[in-house]
Short mmCIF file of C-alpha atoms and ligand atoms in Angstrom, two decimals:
data_model
loop_
_atom_site.label_atom_id
_atom_site.label_comp_id
_atom_site.label_asym_id
_atom_site.label_seq_id
_atom_site.Cartn_x
_atom_site.Cartn_y
_atom_site.Cartn_z
CA UNK A 1 -8.20 151.71 155.22
CA UNK A 2 -8.89 154.09 151.99
CA UNK A 3 -12.56 154.19 151.76
CA UNK A 4 -14.31 156.68 148.35
CA UNK A 5 -16.69 155.88 145.91
CA UNK A 6 -15.76 155.75 142.94
CA UNK A 7 -18.53 156.76 140.32
CA UNK A 8 -21.31 154.74 141.51
CA UNK A 9 -19.68 152.13 143.85
CA UNK A 10 -18.04 152.27 147.14
CA UNK A 11 -14.74 151.19 147.63
CA UNK A 12 -12.40 149.69 149.96
CA UNK A 13 -8.83 149.02 149.56
CA UNK A 14 -5.36 148.43 151.80
CA UNK A 15 -3.42 149.69 149.12
CA UNK A 16 -1.06 152.60 149.59
CA UNK A 17 -1.53 155.62 150.64
CA UNK A 18 0.15 157.30 148.35
CA UNK A 19 -0.13 154.65 144.98
CA UNK A 20 -2.12 156.76 142.32
CA UNK A 21 -5.92 156.70 141.42
CA UNK A 22 -4.77 157.43 137.75
CA UNK A 23 -2.93 153.91 138.71
CA UNK A 24 -5.66 152.31 140.78
CA UNK A 25 -8.60 153.09 139.15
CA UNK A 26 -6.76 151.93 135.07
CA UNK A 27 -5.10 148.51 136.23
CA UNK A 28 -7.05 147.97 139.73
CA UNK A 29 -10.31 148.89 137.89
CA UNK A 30 -9.88 148.82 134.09
CA UNK A 31 -11.22 151.79 133.76
CA UNK A 32 -9.12 152.62 130.68
CA UNK A 33 -10.73 156.04 129.81
CA UNK A 34 -8.74 157.70 132.31
CA UNK A 35 -5.18 158.16 129.88
CA UNK A 36 -2.07 157.36 131.43
CA UNK A 37 -0.07 160.52 128.81
CA UNK A 38 2.73 162.83 131.04
CA UNK A 39 2.39 161.38 134.75
CA UNK A 40 3.52 164.83 135.79
CA UNK A 41 -0.13 166.57 135.89
CA UNK A 42 0.86 168.23 132.47
CA UNK A 43 -0.62 167.22 130.00
CA UNK A 44 -4.91 166.76 131.35
CA UNK A 45 -5.29 162.93 130.18
CA UNK A 46 -6.02 161.65 132.83
CA UNK A 47 -8.33 164.51 134.38
CA UNK A 48 -10.76 163.05 137.09
CA UNK A 49 -13.73 165.46 138.95
CA UNK A 50 -13.33 164.64 143.18
CA UNK A 51 -16.36 165.91 145.42
CA UNK A 52 -16.74 166.52 148.71
CA UNK A 53 -18.11 168.01 151.10
CA UNK A 54 -17.35 171.06 151.97
CA UNK A 55 -19.93 172.73 154.81
CA UNK A 56 -23.06 170.51 153.84
CA UNK A 57 -22.46 171.17 150.12
CA UNK A 58 -21.28 168.79 147.11
CA UNK A 59 -18.75 170.53 145.51
CA UNK A 60 -16.02 168.66 142.78
CA UNK A 61 -13.20 170.14 141.48
CA UNK A 62 -10.73 168.93 138.78
CA UNK A 63 -8.19 167.09 139.88
CA UNK A 64 -4.84 165.34 137.72
CA UNK A 65 -5.14 161.60 138.75
CA UNK A 66 -1.23 161.27 138.02
CA UNK A 67 -0.51 162.67 140.54
CA UNK A 68 -3.37 162.52 142.98
CA UNK A 69 -1.96 160.33 146.22
CA UNK A 70 -4.93 157.87 146.97
CA UNK A 71 -4.90 158.89 150.24
CA UNK A 72 -6.13 161.99 149.33
CA UNK A 73 -9.28 160.91 147.96
CA UNK A 74 -10.49 159.03 151.14
CA UNK A 75 -14.38 159.86 152.19
CA UNK A 76 -14.79 161.58 148.53
CA UNK A 77 -16.14 160.49 145.59
CA UNK A 78 -14.41 160.53 142.05
CA UNK A 79 -15.78 160.80 139.08
CA UNK A 80 -14.17 158.51 135.80
CA UNK A 81 -15.01 159.06 131.55
CA UNK A 82 -17.14 155.83 131.95
CA UNK A 83 -19.10 157.55 135.99
CA UNK A 84 -20.84 160.02 133.66
CA UNK A 85 -21.64 157.87 129.92
CA UNK A 86 -25.01 156.68 130.47
CA UNK A 87 -26.79 155.20 127.32
CA UNK A 88 -25.80 157.70 124.33
CA UNK A 89 -23.55 160.43 124.27
CA UNK A 90 -23.31 163.16 127.10
CA UNK A 91 -24.13 166.94 125.79
CA UNK A 92 -20.58 167.86 125.59
CA UNK A 93 -19.73 164.43 124.09
CA UNK A 94 -22.04 165.52 121.43
CA UNK A 95 -20.84 168.36 120.90
CA UNK A 96 -16.94 167.09 121.12
CA UNK A 97 -17.96 164.91 118.10
CA UNK A 98 -19.79 167.80 115.62
CA UNK A 99 -17.65 170.72 116.40
CA UNK A 100 -14.70 167.51 115.34
CA UNK A 101 -13.12 168.54 118.84
CA UNK A 102 -11.55 165.25 118.83
CA UNK A 103 -8.84 162.84 115.90
CA UNK A 104 -6.79 160.27 117.53
CA UNK A 105 -9.18 161.02 120.45
CA UNK A 106 -5.95 160.84 123.78
CA UNK A 107 -7.05 164.07 125.41
CA UNK A 108 -11.10 164.17 124.31
CA UNK A 109 -12.37 162.28 128.05
CA UNK A 110 -9.37 164.40 129.70
CA UNK A 111 -11.14 167.46 128.63
CA UNK A 112 -14.69 166.40 128.95
CA UNK A 113 -14.14 166.44 132.81
CA UNK A 114 -13.05 168.90 133.07
CA UNK A 115 -16.15 170.81 130.81
CA UNK A 116 -18.26 168.81 132.67
CA UNK A 117 -16.38 170.11 136.08
CA UNK A 118 -16.89 173.04 135.08
CA UNK A 119 -21.01 171.80 134.02
CA UNK A 120 -20.57 170.93 137.73
CA UNK A 121 -19.18 173.97 139.20
CA UNK A 122 -20.77 177.49 140.52
CA UNK A 123 -18.48 179.97 138.24
CA UNK A 124 -20.14 181.90 136.06
CA UNK A 125 -21.40 180.49 132.81
CA UNK A 126 -20.13 182.30 130.14
CA UNK A 127 -17.17 181.66 127.17
CA UNK A 128 -14.46 183.02 129.02
CA UNK A 129 -14.80 180.23 131.97
CA UNK A 130 -15.49 177.75 129.92
CA UNK A 131 -13.05 178.03 128.28
CA UNK A 132 -11.15 178.42 131.49
CA UNK A 133 -11.81 175.20 132.43
CA UNK A 134 -9.71 172.93 130.20
CA UNK A 135 -6.44 175.31 130.87
CA UNK A 136 -4.85 171.60 132.25
CA UNK A 137 -5.66 170.08 129.28
CA UNK A 138 -3.31 169.71 125.96
CA UNK A 139 -4.31 167.82 122.48
CA UNK A 140 -1.62 166.89 120.41
CA UNK A 141 -3.72 166.47 117.66
CA UNK A 142 -7.20 168.54 116.73
CA UNK A 143 -5.74 172.27 117.78
CA UNK A 144 -7.96 174.66 119.91
CA UNK A 145 -10.37 176.38 117.69
CA UNK A 146 -12.21 173.23 117.09
CA UNK A 147 -13.12 172.51 121.13
CA UNK A 148 -12.95 176.02 121.23
CA UNK A 149 -16.62 176.00 118.89
CA UNK A 150 -17.63 172.98 121.04
CA UNK A 151 -16.55 174.98 124.26
CA UNK A 152 -18.96 178.06 122.89
CA UNK A 153 -21.85 175.77 122.55
CA UNK A 154 -21.50 173.61 125.87
CA UNK A 155 -22.07 177.48 126.86
CA UNK A 156 -24.95 178.06 125.41
CA UNK A 157 -26.04 174.89 126.63
CA UNK A 158 -25.76 175.98 130.68
CA UNK A 159 -27.12 179.04 130.45
CA UNK A 160 -29.74 177.87 132.30
CA UNK A 161 -28.30 175.98 134.62
CA UNK A 162 -30.42 175.63 137.56
CA UNK A 163 -28.53 177.78 140.25
CA UNK A 164 -29.82 175.74 143.49
CA UNK A 165 -31.30 172.57 141.43
CA UNK A 166 -27.87 172.01 139.69
CA UNK A 167 -27.42 168.08 139.48
CA UNK A 168 -30.97 167.17 139.57
CA UNK A 169 -30.95 169.79 135.91
CA UNK A 170 -27.73 168.08 134.88
CA UNK A 171 -28.90 164.98 135.62
CA UNK A 172 -31.99 165.68 133.62
CA UNK A 173 -30.55 167.71 130.57
CA UNK A 174 -28.68 164.13 130.17
CA UNK A 175 -24.91 165.81 131.48
CA UNK A 176 -24.90 163.31 134.39
CA UNK A 177 -25.84 159.78 134.47
CA UNK A 178 -29.11 158.88 137.43
CA UNK A 179 -27.20 157.84 140.37
CA UNK A 180 -25.67 160.64 140.17
CA UNK A 181 -28.01 162.17 142.51
CA UNK A 182 -27.48 160.12 145.49
CA UNK A 183 -23.95 160.58 145.29
CA UNK A 184 -24.54 163.05 148.64
CA UNK A 185 -26.27 161.49 151.20
CA UNK A 186 -24.03 158.48 150.63
CA UNK A 187 -21.21 160.68 150.68
CA UNK A 188 -22.59 161.17 154.68
CA UNK A 189 -23.13 158.35 155.30
CA UNK A 190 -19.69 156.90 154.04
CA UNK A 191 -17.50 159.75 155.85
CA UNK A 192 -20.47 158.72 159.26
CA UNK A 193 -19.11 155.00 158.91
CA UNK A 194 -16.57 154.13 161.45
CA UNK A 195 -13.28 151.98 160.70
CA UNK A 196 -13.18 148.56 162.80
CA UNK A 197 -10.60 148.45 164.99
CA UNK A 198 -8.76 145.66 162.76
CA UNK A 199 -8.71 148.16 159.79
CA UNK A 200 -7.38 151.10 161.55
CA UNK A 201 -4.67 148.55 162.84
CA UNK A 202 -4.30 147.40 159.33
CA UNK A 203 -4.13 151.00 158.47
CA UNK A 204 -1.56 151.58 160.68
CA UNK A 205 0.05 148.47 160.05
CA UNK A 206 0.89 150.14 156.15
CA UNK A 207 2.12 153.29 157.18
CA UNK A 208 5.04 152.14 160.28
CA UNK A 209 6.06 149.80 157.49
CA UNK A 210 8.79 152.84 156.46
CA UNK A 211 11.19 155.07 159.07
CA UNK A 212 10.97 158.54 156.29
CA UNK A 213 7.85 159.38 156.35
CA UNK A 214 6.39 162.30 154.35
CA UNK A 215 3.77 164.76 154.76
CA UNK A 216 1.72 164.46 151.47
CA UNK A 217 0.07 167.78 150.09
CA UNK A 218 -1.24 167.36 146.90
CA UNK A 219 1.11 165.44 146.47
CA UNK A 220 1.57 167.71 142.96
CA UNK A 221 6.02 168.47 144.32
CA UNK A 222 6.77 164.83 145.51
CA UNK A 223 3.80 162.89 143.21
CA UNK A 224 6.09 163.99 139.95
CA UNK A 225 9.51 164.36 141.33
CA UNK A 226 9.72 160.79 143.35
CA UNK A 227 6.15 158.57 142.83
CA UNK A 228 8.11 155.44 143.35
CA UNK A 229 9.12 156.29 146.83
CA UNK A 230 6.04 157.93 147.89
CA UNK A 231 4.45 154.69 146.43
CA UNK A 232 6.19 152.68 148.72
CA UNK A 233 6.76 155.09 152.17
CA UNK A 234 4.57 156.39 155.38
CA UNK A 235 3.21 159.35 154.27
CA UNK A 236 0.90 161.64 156.45
CA UNK A 237 -1.59 163.30 154.68
CA UNK A 238 -1.97 167.12 155.48
CA UNK A 239 -4.20 168.24 152.76
CA UNK A 240 -7.69 166.77 154.34
CA UNK A 241 -6.20 168.20 158.06
CA UNK A 242 -9.29 170.53 158.99
CA UNK A 243 -6.43 171.95 161.83
CA UNK A 244 -4.68 173.20 158.50
CA UNK A 245 -7.51 174.18 156.40
CA UNK A 246 -9.88 177.82 156.70
CA UNK A 247 -8.74 181.48 156.36
CA UNK A 248 -9.59 183.57 158.70
CA UNK A 249 -9.18 187.87 160.05
CA UNK A 250 -8.22 188.37 164.06
CA UNK A 251 -6.90 191.61 165.57
CA UNK A 252 -5.76 193.11 161.87
CA UNK A 253 -3.95 189.89 160.65
CA UNK A 254 -5.56 187.57 158.08
CA UNK A 255 -4.58 183.22 158.64
CA UNK A 256 -4.47 180.71 156.52
CA UNK A 257 -3.96 177.33 156.76
CA UNK A 258 -0.91 175.75 155.63
CA UNK A 259 -3.13 173.50 153.47
CA UNK A 260 -5.13 175.87 152.08
CA UNK A 261 -4.90 175.75 148.04
CA UNK A 262 -4.32 177.68 145.17
CA UNK A 263 -7.93 178.19 144.52
CA UNK A 264 -9.93 178.13 147.88
CA UNK A 265 -7.38 181.44 147.46
CA UNK A 266 -8.83 182.59 144.84
CA UNK A 267 -12.75 181.04 145.76
CA UNK A 268 -11.99 183.21 149.40
CA UNK A 269 -14.23 186.19 149.73
CA UNK A 270 -11.47 186.76 152.15
CA UNK A 271 -8.72 186.77 149.93
CA UNK A 272 -10.36 188.79 147.23
CA UNK A 273 -11.56 191.47 149.34
CA UNK A 274 -7.60 192.02 150.45
CA UNK A 275 -6.50 191.70 147.05
CA UNK A 276 -8.84 193.26 144.08
CA UNK A 277 -6.36 191.69 141.31
CA UNK A 278 -6.32 187.97 142.99
CA UNK A 279 -7.76 185.91 139.85
CA UNK A 280 -5.71 187.95 137.43
CA UNK A 281 -2.64 187.20 139.68
CA UNK A 282 -3.41 183.40 140.57
CA UNK A 283 -4.89 182.97 136.95
CA UNK A 284 -0.83 182.43 135.90
CA UNK A 285 -0.47 180.07 138.66
CA UNK A 286 -0.63 176.28 136.81
CA UNK A 287 -3.85 175.23 136.22
CA UNK A 288 -7.22 174.39 137.18
CA UNK A 289 -6.38 170.98 138.48
CA UNK A 290 -3.73 172.23 139.87
CA UNK A 291 -5.06 174.86 141.78
CA UNK A 292 -7.44 172.24 143.12
CA UNK A 293 -4.43 170.81 144.28
CA UNK A 294 -1.34 172.45 145.73
CA UNK A 295 -0.78 173.15 149.00
CA UNK A 296 0.92 176.68 150.39
CA UNK A 297 2.63 174.44 152.74
CA UNK A 298 3.77 172.30 149.68
CA UNK A 299 4.73 175.02 147.63
CA UNK A 300 7.23 176.65 150.62
CA UNK A 301 8.64 173.53 151.50
CA UNK A 302 9.15 172.74 147.72
CA UNK A 303 11.66 175.73 148.23
CA UNK A 304 11.74 176.29 143.91
CA UNK A 305 13.47 179.21 143.29
CA UNK A 306 10.50 180.82 140.98
CA UNK A 307 8.10 179.30 143.67
CA UNK A 308 4.98 181.66 142.82
CA UNK A 309 3.08 181.38 146.10
CA UNK A 310 6.44 181.41 147.43
CA UNK A 311 7.15 184.85 145.83
CA UNK A 312 3.56 186.04 146.79
CA UNK A 313 3.92 185.65 150.29
CA UNK A 314 7.08 187.24 150.96
CA UNK A 315 5.84 190.43 149.25
CA UNK A 316 3.28 190.34 152.04
CA UNK A 317 5.66 190.63 154.69
CA UNK A 318 4.54 186.90 155.87
CA UNK A 319 5.37 184.64 158.42
CA UNK A 320 4.72 181.07 159.38
CA UNK A 321 3.72 179.16 161.66
CA UNK A 322 5.69 175.34 162.44
CA UNK A 323 4.52 172.79 164.36
CA UNK A 324 6.72 170.17 165.93
CA UNK A 325 4.65 167.46 168.46
CA UNK A 326 2.34 170.18 169.65
CA UNK A 327 5.28 172.86 170.46
CA UNK A 328 4.73 176.23 167.93
CA UNK A 329 7.70 178.65 166.47
CA UNK A 330 6.90 181.25 164.27
CA UNK A 331 9.69 182.31 161.49
CA UNK A 332 9.19 185.14 159.22
CA UNK A 333 8.49 183.91 155.60
CA UNK A 334 11.78 185.31 154.32
CA UNK A 335 14.38 183.11 157.49
CA UNK A 336 13.15 180.22 156.26
CA UNK A 337 14.91 179.41 153.18
CA UNK A 338 18.48 179.09 153.94
CA UNK A 339 20.22 177.76 150.69
CA UNK A 340 18.48 175.90 147.81
CA UNK A 341 16.08 173.29 149.16
CA UNK A 342 17.32 173.93 152.40
CA UNK A 343 15.01 175.18 155.39
CA UNK A 344 15.11 176.09 158.32
CA UNK A 345 12.94 173.67 159.42
CA UNK A 346 13.31 170.42 161.60
CA UNK A 347 12.53 166.75 159.07
CA UNK A 348 9.74 166.10 161.78
CA UNK A 349 8.18 170.11 161.86
CA UNK A 350 4.86 170.60 159.80
CA UNK A 351 4.25 174.14 158.65
CA UNK A 352 0.59 174.77 160.67
CA UNK A 353 -0.67 178.03 159.42
CA UNK A 354 1.05 181.56 157.59
CA UNK A 355 -0.35 184.76 158.33
CA UNK A 356 0.16 188.17 157.36
CA UNK A 357 -1.34 192.07 158.18
CA UNK A 358 -4.17 192.74 156.66
CA UNK A 359 -2.66 195.57 154.49
CA UNK A 360 -4.79 198.88 154.99
CA UNK A 361 -6.51 201.42 151.81
CA UNK A 362 -2.78 203.23 151.27
CA UNK A 363 -1.42 199.73 150.65
CA UNK A 364 -1.13 198.39 146.75
CA UNK A 365 -0.18 194.40 145.87
CA UNK A 366 1.21 193.36 142.65
CA UNK A 367 2.21 190.72 141.09
CA UNK A 368 3.75 189.77 137.85
CA UNK A 369 5.48 186.47 136.09
CA UNK A 370 6.88 185.87 132.67
CA UNK A 371 7.12 182.32 131.94
CA UNK A 372 7.57 180.48 128.53
CA UNK A 373 4.44 179.41 128.17
CA UNK A 374 1.91 182.13 129.95
CA UNK A 375 0.34 179.70 131.97
CA UNK A 376 0.64 176.31 132.36
CA UNK A 377 4.85 177.08 133.17
CA UNK A 378 6.70 177.59 135.92
CA UNK A 379 8.67 181.47 135.87
CA UNK A 380 11.43 182.19 133.93
CA UNK A 381 11.14 185.03 137.04
CA UNK A 382 8.16 186.31 138.64
CA UNK A 383 8.04 188.57 141.45
CA UNK A 384 6.10 190.40 144.14
CA UNK A 385 5.43 193.86 145.06
CA UNK A 386 3.99 195.50 148.49
CA UNK A 387 4.01 199.38 148.75
CA UNK A 388 2.15 201.59 151.38
CA UNK A 389 2.23 205.14 149.78
CA UNK A 390 2.09 208.81 151.97
CA UNK A 391 0.07 211.68 150.72
CA UNK A 392 2.87 212.82 148.43
CA UNK A 393 3.44 209.79 146.73
CA UNK A 394 6.06 208.77 148.79
CA UNK A 395 7.06 205.22 149.56
CA UNK A 396 6.03 204.46 153.42
CA UNK A 397 6.81 200.86 153.60
CA UNK A 398 7.73 198.75 150.37
CA UNK A 399 8.69 194.60 150.77
CA UNK A 400 9.38 193.26 146.95
CA UNK A 401 10.41 189.72 146.40
CA UNK A 402 11.91 188.14 143.39
CA UNK A 403 12.05 183.84 142.05
CA UNK A 404 14.16 183.14 139.25
CA UNK A 405 16.74 185.26 140.80
CA UNK A 406 19.06 183.66 142.54
CA UNK A 407 18.63 179.34 144.43
CA UNK A 408 15.89 180.93 147.01
CA UNK A 409 12.55 182.67 146.78
CA UNK A 410 14.11 186.06 147.51
CA UNK A 411 13.15 188.83 149.73
CA UNK A 412 15.16 191.73 148.32
CA UNK A 413 15.81 193.24 152.14
CA UNK A 414 18.57 195.85 150.65
CA UNK A 415 16.33 196.89 147.94
CA UNK A 416 13.45 197.59 149.47
CA UNK A 417 14.37 199.29 152.83
CA UNK A 418 16.37 201.86 150.38
CA UNK A 419 12.99 203.01 148.37
CA UNK A 420 11.59 203.27 152.41
CA UNK A 421 10.38 206.95 152.81
CA UNK A 422 11.93 207.85 148.68
CA UNK A 423 9.51 209.28 146.02
CA UNK A 424 10.59 208.14 142.78
CA UNK A 425 13.23 209.54 140.56
CA UNK A 426 15.18 208.40 137.71
CA UNK A 427 18.19 208.72 140.06
CA UNK A 428 16.45 206.94 143.10
CA UNK A 429 15.78 204.46 140.23
CA UNK A 430 18.90 204.49 139.20
CA UNK A 431 20.08 203.88 142.30
CA UNK A 432 17.97 200.96 143.09
CA UNK A 433 17.87 199.06 140.01
CA UNK A 434 22.00 198.48 140.96
CA UNK A 435 21.77 198.14 144.82
CA UNK A 436 18.83 194.74 143.44
CA UNK A 437 21.69 193.53 141.34
CA UNK A 438 24.03 192.95 143.65
CA UNK A 439 21.36 191.38 145.82
CA UNK A 440 20.21 188.49 142.76
CA UNK A 441 22.63 186.00 141.44
CA UNK A 442 21.03 184.75 138.32
CA UNK A 443 22.42 182.15 136.98
CA UNK A 444 22.18 180.99 132.78
CA UNK A 445 19.75 177.42 132.27
CA UNK A 446 17.02 176.73 130.30
CA UNK A 447 14.64 179.68 130.91
CA UNK A 448 17.28 182.57 129.76
CA UNK A 449 20.35 183.47 130.79
CA UNK A 450 21.31 185.52 133.66
CA UNK A 451 21.56 188.90 131.85
CA UNK A 452 18.08 188.15 130.42
CA UNK A 453 17.00 187.13 134.06
CA UNK A 454 18.28 190.87 135.22
CA UNK A 455 16.96 191.98 132.58
CA UNK A 456 13.01 191.16 133.07
CA UNK A 457 13.50 191.58 136.86
CA UNK A 458 14.34 195.05 136.29
CA UNK A 459 10.96 195.47 133.83
CA UNK A 460 8.74 193.09 136.15
CA UNK A 461 9.92 196.21 138.97
CA UNK A 462 9.13 198.37 136.89
CA UNK A 463 5.54 196.65 136.12
CA UNK A 464 4.93 196.78 139.78
CA UNK A 465 5.48 200.38 139.55
CA UNK A 466 3.41 201.52 136.80
CA UNK A 467 0.38 199.29 138.32
CA UNK A 468 1.23 201.26 141.32
CA UNK A 469 1.70 204.45 140.14
CA UNK A 470 0.67 204.43 135.82
CA UNK A 471 3.04 205.86 133.31
CA UNK A 472 4.85 208.77 135.62
CA UNK A 473 8.08 210.02 133.64
CA UNK A 474 10.84 208.78 135.82
CA UNK A 475 9.44 204.73 135.51
CA UNK A 476 8.56 205.96 131.70
CA UNK A 477 12.10 207.08 131.03
CA UNK A 478 13.50 203.67 132.93
CA UNK A 479 11.56 201.26 130.80
CA UNK A 480 12.95 203.12 127.19
CA UNK A 481 16.44 203.22 128.91
C1 FAD B 501 1.43 170.54 136.07
C2 FAD B 501 2.57 171.47 137.09
C3 FAD B 501 2.36 172.46 137.20
C4 FAD B 501 2.83 173.65 138.00
N1 FAD B 501 2.60 174.98 137.80
C5 FAD B 501 2.93 175.57 139.18
C6 FAD B 501 3.37 176.79 138.88
O1 FAD B 501 2.95 177.51 138.44
N2 FAD B 501 3.92 177.70 139.86
C7 FAD B 501 4.54 177.14 141.31
O2 FAD B 501 4.44 177.49 141.65
N3 FAD B 501 3.99 175.82 141.40
C8 FAD B 501 3.47 175.14 140.22
N4 FAD B 501 3.72 173.16 140.79
C9 FAD B 501 4.24 173.01 141.34
C10 FAD B 501 3.40 172.46 142.51
O3 FAD B 501 2.01 172.40 142.19
C11 FAD B 501 3.36 173.43 144.36
O4 FAD B 501 4.56 173.66 143.87
C12 FAD B 501 2.62 173.56 144.86
O5 FAD B 501 1.98 174.50 145.80
C13 FAD B 501 3.14 172.35 146.41
O6 FAD B 501 2.10 171.60 147.04
P1 FAD B 501 1.74 169.99 147.12
O7 FAD B 501 0.88 170.85 148.47
O8 FAD B 501 1.06 169.29 146.31
O9 FAD B 501 3.27 170.15 147.15
P2 FAD B 501 3.10 168.47 148.04
O10 FAD B 501 3.85 167.61 146.60
O11 FAD B 501 1.97 167.35 149.01
O12 FAD B 501 4.98 168.20 149.17
C14 FAD B 501 5.73 169.02 148.55
C15 FAD B 501 7.03 169.72 149.63
O13 FAD B 501 5.59 169.83 150.51
C16 FAD B 501 5.91 169.37 152.30
N5 FAD B 501 4.46 169.33 152.63
C17 FAD B 501 3.39 169.62 152.29
N6 FAD B 501 2.59 169.63 153.08
C18 FAD B 501 3.60 169.88 154.59
C19 FAD B 501 2.66 170.71 155.34
N7 FAD B 501 1.52 170.97 156.11
N8 FAD B 501 4.06 170.80 156.29
C20 FAD B 501 5.37 171.03 156.03
N9 FAD B 501 5.89 170.13 154.87
C21 FAD B 501 4.84 170.64 154.07
C22 FAD B 501 5.91 167.73 151.13
O14 FAD B 501 7.22 166.68 152.02
C23 FAD B 501 7.16 167.96 150.35
O15 FAD B 501 8.83 168.02 150.75
C24 FAD B 501 4.05 172.70 139.53
C25 FAD B 501 3.31 171.32 139.39
C26 FAD B 501 2.60 170.70 138.57
C27 FAD B 501 2.40 169.14 138.74
S1 FES B 502 -1.01 161.66 132.62
FE1 FES B 502 -0.41 163.88 132.10
S2 FES B 502 -2.34 165.20 133.29
FE2 FES B 502 -1.64 163.39 133.86
S1 FES B 503 -7.06 164.15 120.19
FE1 FES B 503 -5.02 163.24 119.58
S2 FES B 503 -4.22 164.36 121.17
FE2 FES B 503 -6.88 165.51 121.73
#
């Protein structure tokens, strides 16, 4: 039995855990303001807000309902466009109208939900952040300038938002309807409600129907690749498993629960402290709603050769903790990938955590990604690099990873080993890039020819070095050559 609050109504349903929130709201509840566009998390027409209690606070995040599994909203509050409507247009709806931000209107509910999600967030209110909140929404007919004008005006309206009394303030100004005042209290009660034995049996019956069982994170891969299968399959919800959440530091090791999302990292003070450029790096990963849903374990197990978080963590020389019926083993992330989509993992083993040694002050990290579109696109080639330097600018330790240049996300072992204890010079870099070229095996596909990808990787690695050393001579010479 899945329980949640949909707008102002409490819902209980025995529908499959892996069925989508989009289908539920549109076809079970006839809330058709949430649109069906791509069904792949790409266009944002189906954007909803999901509110949950985190450390006693009610926190809302945008999600693309077309790939949000029903089980991932259990115990939470779902807001659709109908749920924010009152008797008249909300301020952001009015601004969209007044600034001609809507033509056919198909995309508009998605934009409105993302903007409302921004109003509910704790992000600093400035134009850049308001526009960033719609990075997962595509409009095919209005053009973005008029929507950006609406965003700027919206930003002005939110400038005086109360930070301590956010929801009452948003209600008073007409951004949210009155019933929102009780949602926190209702969620506390909903999460206290114990399911009756018959409900639990019914729930088990759903999950024991099929033999293949899927671990389900945010669903951003599974519900794109095999929605029909997941709809009927037995699934184990890992997204909300609190054992797989949290970021901690212990004895110089940073340990992250495997179900942490990209947004969890982005918002973590620990992570921002370790990686001062974190926000710049993570901005290159998908869109706000997808970052809210995408887990680290999902990124690793998907085993895409261009998985951004995989490339990120490979360069940190990370290891993963795998759990099979309570038996744990630790494995270097670089050894997890055996061949294309082939992993050192049995079907019943799940990833519990990922860990890496915390870099010291002499260590620097950089992540680079090139894709056909700057935002909301997977990489043609991506790369990360962690480097430690001694006082003479000699490399004492280096780890380089590269995606899109072979069947697996690649840790460049030989190239990294070669650079250890060396100082950069044109000769060293020439020899180094010969080793890099031998270590990778890109293929030509829609994202570019093999030759182009080799060249791109070279430039991305040089971009790391510019970040670490500045535009020193050997690097500029290589960039020109
Ligand atoms: C529109 C869109 C844009 C995207 N953009 C990017 C991008 O820019 N960069 C990028 O890297 N990826 C991108 N992705 C891919 C995807 O979002 C990521 O790979 C994401 O990290 C997958 O995580 P998930 O939790 O959603 O995985 P799920 O779909 O839930 O699961 C993926 C796989 O992991 C398994 N799994 C999940 N949790 C565990 C666990 N704890 N232990 C063992 N197995 C587990 C599942 O069984 C499944 O096989 C995008 C996807 C979409 C839809
Ligand atoms: S329908 Fe396009 S993101 Fe959901
Ligand atoms: S107004 Fe038509 S898709 Fe945006």
